[in-house]
Amino acid sequence: MTWTPSPMPSATPNSPTPRIVLGVAGGIAAYKAVELLRLLREKGYHVAPVLTPDATRFVGLVTFSALASEPARTSLYGDPTTPIPHTYLGSNASLIVVAPATAHLIARYAMGLADDLLTATLLATRAPVLLCPAMHTEMWVQPSVQENLATLRRRGVLVLEPEVGPLAGGDVGTGRLPQPEKIAALIEKIVEGYRGALSGVRVLISAGGTREAIDPVRVLSNRSSGRQGYALADAACRMGATVTLVSTVERSLNLDTVSAIEVVPVESAAEMHEAMMKRALESECVIMAAAVADFAPRASSEKLKKRDGVPELHLERTPDILADLVAQRANGQIIVGFAAETTDVLANALEKLRDKDVDLLVVNDVAAPGVGFEHATNEVLLLSRHEEPERVSLRSKEAVAWEILARVAALLPQGAQ
Ligand code: CTP
């Protein structure tokens, strides 16, 4: 498995209820998914089942609907209450599990096809995904199946290997879906591994690119989308933290975290500085994920007119928020900085870690493909004073957020959680 949940303390009653999408593909082992659903509901999770059309040849939607938290779905179309079901399911999931995952489902997912509700949901999510393949041994050992799984693993998808045992054709071999209890226990480990890890911790996060006014209508800004900062806020909230997000952008938060996260809208570096400094003293962890302008013009109070010619912008340094946060750091407070590098990444980043005196530096190699401002994915190096640098390979910004916060939880003084 490539995505490991942090081995942290168990859940608190205040953490939001995990929302699990239970995908079921068309294989004989689909009958075990009914028991899995029951076990997940027993653990108190919100479970939304999604069956492929072929799965309904093996098991009935009615059974799933009766046991689940919301009606079982099989189609992208025809539900007037949820007109875009794949994005609703995908964006609100804490985890998507596919049990059983057939060879066909795995191939479609690896190819990026979205020809039914389940595959569309898999593409529309940034939540961790756990596949539980089940099929005949001959199919399981096919290079095509193994290569598709290798591709998905590389992208951060978790795979629970099938077991050896009697198969539906009467033969014995690898391909059996593990017992529902075993799958449910793994799901619990993934979900509870992060739930509660930051329980009782107040986390202050900045997000987005600052906008520096030139005049009442024009700004100097950058391409930051705020996505990594929002992903951090969402993940921290799910880990039990009390979260304040100081942001220059407005993005949607998930159903289960939206009411718990306090969002403080700001625009300029100066406004962000004020908002962060005011709240930092009452936070055990501060994360500067925002792309703050280093320079800003002195804003004109009136709109600059074309007829007055091309204006010359005189830029001045903005406050260095991170430096000021470090200067007033409270005892035991964890401060996380971000760094964007393009050359000599490790050497430059190690120097920055020392200079900035932060507890954790998240380094983006912005020259690498799929990394940084305009991408949904990220690949980072995590640097802290007494630990070896840790590379978090390319994955969704949400999955990167879990890794960063797992490190934060490990750095917090014992008893802070
Ligand atoms: N940052 C800040 N205030 C600023 C500028 C940046 O708090 N006015 C924070 C960012 O939020 C981020 C880190 O500092 O956490 C980014 O630093 P970076 O721009 O990589 O480093 P610099 O020291 O500005 O170095 P460089 O010359 O490489 O830009």
Tab-separated table of C-alpha atoms in Angstrom, residues 20 29 38 101 123 138 190 203 258-259 284 316 351 353-354 403 415:
chain	number	residue	atom	x	y	z
A	20	ILE	CA	-17.860	6.087	3.085
A	29	ALA	CA	-18.429	-11.768	-4.179
A	38	ARG	CA	-23.859	-3.682	7.842
A	101	ALA	CA	-13.421	-4.714	-7.519
A	123	LEU	CA	-12.745	10.118	-10.927
A	138	GLU	CA	-6.568	-16.896	-14.099
A	190	ILE	CA	-7.719	4.034	7.585
A	203	VAL	CA	-4.946	24.850	13.853
A	258	VAL	CA	-18.140	23.093	6.286
A	259	SER	CA	-19.955	24.172	9.428
A	284	GLU	CA	-1.112	25.100	18.793
A	316	GLU	CA	7.442	47.859	-1.502
A	351	GLU	CA	18.889	26.239	3.945
A	353	LEU	CA	14.470	25.288	6.969
A	354	ARG	CA	17.385	26.676	8.965
A	403	GLU	CA	0.697	13.395	5.129
A	415	GLY	CA	-0.487	15.950	25.629
